[in-house]
Amino acid sequence: MVDPLSLEAITTAVTAAAGSVGTEAGRQAWGSLADLARRAFGRGRQEADGAAAALPLDPASGPQNQALAALLFGRAFQDEAFAAEYRRWEESARAVYASVDNSTVVNSVSGEARVQTLYQGRDITVHPH
């Protein structure tokens, strides 16, 4: 089993939660993750020069999701209380984001293809007569 506090596991959980925001439960899971990040880092995080930087909380941004996962991983690595809080979030959110399939299917027919019957879509079962 993968350690739920590994960078890979946290990145997977953050990415999955971001991908589930299209549902009400997904929005709630993402919102609770954003709240967790805000509690951990304040409203923003401190840069090396002392300036406050915005937290990467845009679920539609892959780079922000990766940055958020790295921040959460670093904090969990250094702070056992935060690690326990993150574990509780991950356990409660797992059912939400595990039920959302973020895969995409691209179907194309090109060139001079001659097709008699064409089914385009996803998860299609065809039963012969």
mmCIF file with all atom_site columns, C-alpha atoms in Angstrom:
data_model
loop_
_atom_site.group_PDB
_atom_site.id
_atom_site.type_symbol
_atom_site.label_atom_id
_atom_site.label_alt_id
_atom_site.label_comp_id
_atom_site.label_asym_id
_atom_site.label_entity_id
_atom_site.label_seq_id
_atom_site.pdbx_PDB_ins_code
_atom_site.Cartn_x
_atom_site.Cartn_y
_atom_site.Cartn_z
_atom_site.occupancy
_atom_site.B_iso_or_equiv
_atom_site.pdbx_formal_charge
_atom_site.auth_seq_id
_atom_site.auth_comp_id
_atom_site.auth_asym_id
_atom_site.auth_atom_id
_atom_site.pdbx_PDB_model_num
ATOM 1   C CA . MET A 1 1   ? 0.000   0.000  0.000   1.00 0.00 ? 1   MET A CA 1
ATOM 2   C CA . VAL A 1 2   ? 1.231   3.487  -0.843  1.00 0.00 ? 2   VAL A CA 1
ATOM 3   C CA . ASP A 1 3   ? 1.910   5.738  2.131   1.00 0.00 ? 3   ASP A CA 1
ATOM 4   C CA . PRO A 1 4   ? -0.938  8.316  2.096   1.00 0.00 ? 4   PRO A CA 1
ATOM 5   C CA . LEU A 1 5   ? 1.630   10.978 2.959   1.00 0.00 ? 5   LEU A CA 1
ATOM 6   C CA . SER A 1 6   ? 4.020   10.317 0.093   1.00 0.00 ? 6   SER A CA 1
ATOM 7   C CA . LEU A 1 7   ? 4.362   13.078 -2.481  1.00 0.00 ? 7   LEU A CA 1
ATOM 8   C CA . GLU A 1 8   ? 2.891   10.758 -5.110  1.00 0.00 ? 8   GLU A CA 1
ATOM 9   C CA . ALA A 1 9   ? -0.161  9.908  -2.988  1.00 0.00 ? 9   ALA A CA 1
ATOM 10  C CA . ILE A 1 10  ? -0.792  13.542 -2.030  1.00 0.00 ? 10  ILE A CA 1
ATOM 11  C CA . THR A 1 11  ? -0.418  14.659 -5.657  1.00 0.00 ? 11  THR A CA 1
ATOM 12  C CA . THR A 1 12  ? -2.865  11.962 -6.739  1.00 0.00 ? 12  THR A CA 1
ATOM 13  C CA . ALA A 1 13  ? -5.381  12.973 -4.057  1.00 0.00 ? 13  ALA A CA 1
ATOM 14  C CA . VAL A 1 14  ? -5.120  16.700 -4.852  1.00 0.00 ? 14  VAL A CA 1
ATOM 15  C CA . THR A 1 15  ? -5.440  16.061 -8.600  1.00 0.00 ? 15  THR A CA 1
ATOM 16  C CA . ALA A 1 16  ? -8.412  13.745 -8.090  1.00 0.00 ? 16  ALA A CA 1
ATOM 17  C CA . ALA A 1 17  ? -10.129 16.225 -5.778  1.00 0.00 ? 17  ALA A CA 1
ATOM 18  C CA . ALA A 1 18  ? -9.552  19.004 -8.316  1.00 0.00 ? 18  ALA A CA 1
ATOM 19  C CA . GLY A 1 19  ? -11.055 16.819 -11.021 1.00 0.00 ? 19  GLY A CA 1
ATOM 20  C CA . SER A 1 20  ? -14.178 16.185 -8.968  1.00 0.00 ? 20  SER A CA 1
ATOM 21  C CA . VAL A 1 21  ? -15.228 19.829 -8.555  1.00 0.00 ? 21  VAL A CA 1
ATOM 22  C CA . GLY A 1 22  ? -17.879 19.329 -11.230 1.00 0.00 ? 22  GLY A CA 1
ATOM 23  C CA . THR A 1 23  ? -20.068 17.686 -8.590  1.00 0.00 ? 23  THR A CA 1
ATOM 24  C CA . GLU A 1 24  ? -21.431 19.189 -5.394  1.00 0.00 ? 24  GLU A CA 1
ATOM 25  C CA . ALA A 1 25  ? -19.609 16.630 -3.275  1.00 0.00 ? 25  ALA A CA 1
ATOM 26  C CA . GLY A 1 26  ? -16.433 17.370 -5.239  1.00 0.00 ? 26  GLY A CA 1
ATOM 27  C CA . ARG A 1 27  ? -16.781 21.105 -4.641  1.00 0.00 ? 27  ARG A CA 1
ATOM 28  C CA . GLN A 1 28  ? -17.150 20.421 -0.925  1.00 0.00 ? 28  GLN A CA 1
ATOM 29  C CA . ALA A 1 29  ? -14.088 18.143 -0.915  1.00 0.00 ? 29  ALA A CA 1
ATOM 30  C CA . TRP A 1 30  ? -12.025 20.764 -2.762  1.00 0.00 ? 30  TRP A CA 1
ATOM 31  C CA . GLY A 1 31  ? -13.329 23.490 -0.448  1.00 0.00 ? 31  GLY A CA 1
ATOM 32  C CA . SER A 1 32  ? -12.325 21.529 2.642   1.00 0.00 ? 32  SER A CA 1
ATOM 33  C CA . LEU A 1 33  ? -8.867  20.941 1.129   1.00 0.00 ? 33  LEU A CA 1
ATOM 34  C CA . ALA A 1 34  ? -8.525  24.675 0.428   1.00 0.00 ? 34  ALA A CA 1
ATOM 35  C CA . ASP A 1 35  ? -9.570  25.412 4.020   1.00 0.00 ? 35  ASP A CA 1
ATOM 36  C CA . LEU A 1 36  ? -6.963  22.936 5.272   1.00 0.00 ? 36  LEU A CA 1
ATOM 37  C CA . ALA A 1 37  ? -4.286  24.661 3.198   1.00 0.00 ? 37  ALA A CA 1
ATOM 38  C CA . ARG A 1 38  ? -5.351  28.101 4.428   1.00 0.00 ? 38  ARG A CA 1
ATOM 39  C CA . ARG A 1 39  ? -5.193  26.967 8.058   1.00 0.00 ? 39  ARG A CA 1
ATOM 40  C CA . ALA A 1 40  ? -1.761  25.457 7.478   1.00 0.00 ? 40  ALA A CA 1
ATOM 41  C CA . PHE A 1 41  ? -0.266  28.400 5.611   1.00 0.00 ? 41  PHE A CA 1
ATOM 42  C CA . GLY A 1 42  ? -2.454  31.341 6.581   1.00 0.00 ? 42  GLY A CA 1
ATOM 43  C CA . ARG A 1 43  ? -4.266  33.124 3.780   1.00 0.00 ? 43  ARG A CA 1
ATOM 44  C CA . GLY A 1 44  ? -1.103  32.855 1.720   1.00 0.00 ? 44  GLY A CA 1
ATOM 45  C CA . ARG A 1 45  ? 2.388   31.556 2.205   1.00 0.00 ? 45  ARG A CA 1
ATOM 46  C CA . GLN A 1 46  ? 5.538   33.504 2.878   1.00 0.00 ? 46  GLN A CA 1
ATOM 47  C CA . GLU A 1 47  ? 8.115   33.848 0.142   1.00 0.00 ? 47  GLU A CA 1
ATOM 48  C CA . ALA A 1 48  ? 11.840  33.968 0.889   1.00 0.00 ? 48  ALA A CA 1
ATOM 49  C CA . ASP A 1 49  ? 11.769  37.784 0.780   1.00 0.00 ? 49  ASP A CA 1
ATOM 50  C CA . GLY A 1 50  ? 8.980   37.887 3.381   1.00 0.00 ? 50  GLY A CA 1
ATOM 51  C CA . ALA A 1 51  ? 6.236   38.775 0.912   1.00 0.00 ? 51  ALA A CA 1
ATOM 52  C CA . ALA A 1 52  ? 2.969   36.883 1.009   1.00 0.00 ? 52  ALA A CA 1
ATOM 53  C CA . ALA A 1 53  ? 2.199   34.707 -2.009  1.00 0.00 ? 53  ALA A CA 1
ATOM 54  C CA . ALA A 1 54  ? -1.224  33.446 -2.979  1.00 0.00 ? 54  ALA A CA 1
ATOM 55  C CA . LEU A 1 55  ? -1.885  29.793 -2.331  1.00 0.00 ? 55  LEU A CA 1
ATOM 56  C CA . PRO A 1 56  ? -2.204  27.662 -5.489  1.00 0.00 ? 56  PRO A CA 1
ATOM 57  C CA . LEU A 1 57  ? -5.901  26.844 -5.115  1.00 0.00 ? 57  LEU A CA 1
ATOM 58  C CA . ASP A 1 58  ? -7.245  26.852 -8.679  1.00 0.00 ? 58  ASP A CA 1
ATOM 59  C CA . PRO A 1 59  ? -8.564  23.323 -9.262  1.00 0.00 ? 59  PRO A CA 1
ATOM 60  C CA . ALA A 1 60  ? -8.513  23.880 -13.035 1.00 0.00 ? 60  ALA A CA 1
ATOM 61  C CA . SER A 1 61  ? -4.749  24.479 -13.056 1.00 0.00 ? 61  SER A CA 1
ATOM 62  C CA . GLY A 1 62  ? -2.538  21.394 -13.233 1.00 0.00 ? 62  GLY A CA 1
ATOM 63  C CA . PRO A 1 63  ? 0.586   23.333 -12.209 1.00 0.00 ? 63  PRO A CA 1
ATOM 64  C CA . GLN A 1 64  ? -1.268  24.797 -9.222  1.00 0.00 ? 64  GLN A CA 1
ATOM 65  C CA . ASN A 1 65  ? -2.478  21.345 -8.209  1.00 0.00 ? 65  ASN A CA 1
ATOM 66  C CA . GLN A 1 66  ? 1.111   20.088 -8.285  1.00 0.00 ? 66  GLN A CA 1
ATOM 67  C CA . ALA A 1 67  ? 2.328   23.111 -6.321  1.00 0.00 ? 67  ALA A CA 1
ATOM 68  C CA . LEU A 1 68  ? -0.400  22.632 -3.711  1.00 0.00 ? 68  LEU A CA 1
ATOM 69  C CA . ALA A 1 69  ? 0.482   18.953 -3.367  1.00 0.00 ? 69  ALA A CA 1
ATOM 70  C CA . ALA A 1 70  ? 4.144   19.851 -2.844  1.00 0.00 ? 70  ALA A CA 1
ATOM 71  C CA . LEU A 1 71  ? 3.232   22.414 -0.181  1.00 0.00 ? 71  LEU A CA 1
ATOM 72  C CA . LEU A 1 72  ? 0.980   19.934 1.616   1.00 0.00 ? 72  LEU A CA 1
ATOM 73  C CA . PHE A 1 73  ? 3.635   17.221 1.420   1.00 0.00 ? 73  PHE A CA 1
ATOM 74  C CA . GLY A 1 74  ? 6.298   19.515 2.869   1.00 0.00 ? 74  GLY A CA 1
ATOM 75  C CA . ARG A 1 75  ? 4.032   20.579 5.708   1.00 0.00 ? 75  ARG A CA 1
ATOM 76  C CA . ALA A 1 76  ? 2.943   17.004 6.484   1.00 0.00 ? 76  ALA A CA 1
ATOM 77  C CA . PHE A 1 77  ? 6.579   15.903 6.465   1.00 0.00 ? 77  PHE A CA 1
ATOM 78  C CA . GLN A 1 78  ? 7.463   18.559 9.050   1.00 0.00 ? 78  GLN A CA 1
ATOM 79  C CA . ASP A 1 79  ? 4.310   18.713 11.190  1.00 0.00 ? 79  ASP A CA 1
ATOM 80  C CA . GLU A 1 80  ? 2.724   15.537 12.597  1.00 0.00 ? 80  GLU A CA 1
ATOM 81  C CA . ALA A 1 81  ? -0.429  17.382 13.708  1.00 0.00 ? 81  ALA A CA 1
ATOM 82  C CA . PHE A 1 82  ? -0.931  18.663 10.166  1.00 0.00 ? 82  PHE A CA 1
ATOM 83  C CA . ALA A 1 83  ? -0.168  15.187 8.796   1.00 0.00 ? 83  ALA A CA 1
ATOM 84  C CA . ALA A 1 84  ? -2.973  13.764 10.943  1.00 0.00 ? 84  ALA A CA 1
ATOM 85  C CA . GLU A 1 85  ? -5.338  16.506 9.780   1.00 0.00 ? 85  GLU A CA 1
ATOM 86  C CA . TYR A 1 86  ? -4.417  15.843 6.142   1.00 0.00 ? 86  TYR A CA 1
ATOM 87  C CA . ARG A 1 87  ? -5.017  12.091 6.630   1.00 0.00 ? 87  ARG A CA 1
ATOM 88  C CA . ARG A 1 88  ? -8.511  12.834 7.979   1.00 0.00 ? 88  ARG A CA 1
ATOM 89  C CA . TRP A 1 89  ? -9.248  15.026 4.954   1.00 0.00 ? 89  TRP A CA 1
ATOM 90  C CA . GLU A 1 90  ? -7.941  12.402 2.537   1.00 0.00 ? 90  GLU A CA 1
ATOM 91  C CA . GLU A 1 91  ? -10.012 9.629  4.135   1.00 0.00 ? 91  GLU A CA 1
ATOM 92  C CA . SER A 1 92  ? -13.203 11.700 4.025   1.00 0.00 ? 92  SER A CA 1
ATOM 93  C CA . ALA A 1 93  ? -12.597 12.922 0.463   1.00 0.00 ? 93  ALA A CA 1
ATOM 94  C CA . ARG A 1 94  ? -11.499 9.575  -0.985  1.00 0.00 ? 94  ARG A CA 1
ATOM 95  C CA . ALA A 1 95  ? -15.064 8.374  -1.562  1.00 0.00 ? 95  ALA A CA 1
ATOM 96  C CA . VAL A 1 96  ? -15.861 11.569 -3.462  1.00 0.00 ? 96  VAL A CA 1
ATOM 97  C CA . TYR A 1 97  ? -12.925 11.690 -5.811  1.00 0.00 ? 97  TYR A CA 1
ATOM 98  C CA . ALA A 1 98  ? -12.673 7.919  -6.229  1.00 0.00 ? 98  ALA A CA 1
ATOM 99  C CA . SER A 1 99  ? -16.146 7.897  -7.776  1.00 0.00 ? 99  SER A CA 1
ATOM 100 C CA . VAL A 1 100 ? -15.285 10.536 -10.375 1.00 0.00 ? 100 VAL A CA 1
ATOM 101 C CA . ASP A 1 101 ? -13.683 9.328  -13.582 1.00 0.00 ? 101 ASP A CA 1
ATOM 102 C CA . ASN A 1 102 ? -11.684 12.126 -15.170 1.00 0.00 ? 102 ASN A CA 1
ATOM 103 C CA . SER A 1 103 ? -10.613 10.181 -18.234 1.00 0.00 ? 103 SER A CA 1
ATOM 104 C CA . THR A 1 104 ? -11.388 11.390 -21.706 1.00 0.00 ? 104 THR A CA 1
ATOM 105 C CA . VAL A 1 105 ? -11.987 9.520  -24.899 1.00 0.00 ? 105 VAL A CA 1
ATOM 106 C CA . VAL A 1 106 ? -11.147 10.868 -28.321 1.00 0.00 ? 106 VAL A CA 1
ATOM 107 C CA . ASN A 1 107 ? -12.759 9.136  -31.275 1.00 0.00 ? 107 ASN A CA 1
ATOM 108 C CA . SER A 1 108 ? -11.907 10.100 -34.800 1.00 0.00 ? 108 SER A CA 1
ATOM 109 C CA . VAL A 1 109 ? -12.571 8.862  -38.265 1.00 0.00 ? 109 VAL A CA 1
ATOM 110 C CA . SER A 1 110 ? -10.437 10.505 -40.875 1.00 0.00 ? 110 SER A CA 1
ATOM 111 C CA . GLY A 1 111 ? -9.117  10.291 -44.354 1.00 0.00 ? 111 GLY A CA 1
ATOM 112 C CA . GLU A 1 112 ? -11.218 8.351  -46.784 1.00 0.00 ? 112 GLU A CA 1
ATOM 113 C CA . ALA A 1 113 ? -12.532 5.861  -44.236 1.00 0.00 ? 113 ALA A CA 1
ATOM 114 C CA . ARG A 1 114 ? -15.629 3.952  -45.267 1.00 0.00 ? 114 ARG A CA 1
ATOM 115 C CA . VAL A 1 115 ? -17.624 2.944  -42.255 1.00 0.00 ? 115 VAL A CA 1
ATOM 116 C CA . GLN A 1 116 ? -20.875 1.006  -42.190 1.00 0.00 ? 116 GLN A CA 1
ATOM 117 C CA . THR A 1 117 ? -21.634 1.288  -38.490 1.00 0.00 ? 117 THR A CA 1
ATOM 118 C CA . LEU A 1 118 ? -19.862 3.694  -36.192 1.00 0.00 ? 118 LEU A CA 1
ATOM 119 C CA . TYR A 1 119 ? -20.293 4.017  -32.456 1.00 0.00 ? 119 TYR A CA 1
ATOM 120 C CA . GLN A 1 120 ? -18.512 6.911  -30.852 1.00 0.00 ? 120 GLN A CA 1
ATOM 121 C CA . GLY A 1 121 ? -18.571 7.408  -27.148 1.00 0.00 ? 121 GLY A CA 1
ATOM 122 C CA . ARG A 1 122 ? -17.386 5.850  -23.976 1.00 0.00 ? 122 ARG A CA 1
ATOM 123 C CA . ASP A 1 123 ? -18.303 2.702  -22.055 1.00 0.00 ? 123 ASP A CA 1
ATOM 124 C CA . ILE A 1 124 ? -20.465 1.311  -24.854 1.00 0.00 ? 124 ILE A CA 1
ATOM 125 C CA . THR A 1 125 ? -21.586 -2.285 -24.878 1.00 0.00 ? 125 THR A CA 1
ATOM 126 C CA . VAL A 1 126 ? -22.931 -3.678 -28.136 1.00 0.00 ? 126 VAL A CA 1
ATOM 127 C CA . HIS A 1 127 ? -24.872 -6.907 -28.058 1.00 0.00 ? 127 HIS A CA 1
ATOM 128 C CA . PRO A 1 128 ? -25.219 -8.693 -31.398 1.00 0.00 ? 128 PRO A CA 1
ATOM 129 C CA . HIS A 1 129 ? -28.725 -9.712 -32.418 1.00 0.00 ? 129 HIS A CA 1
#
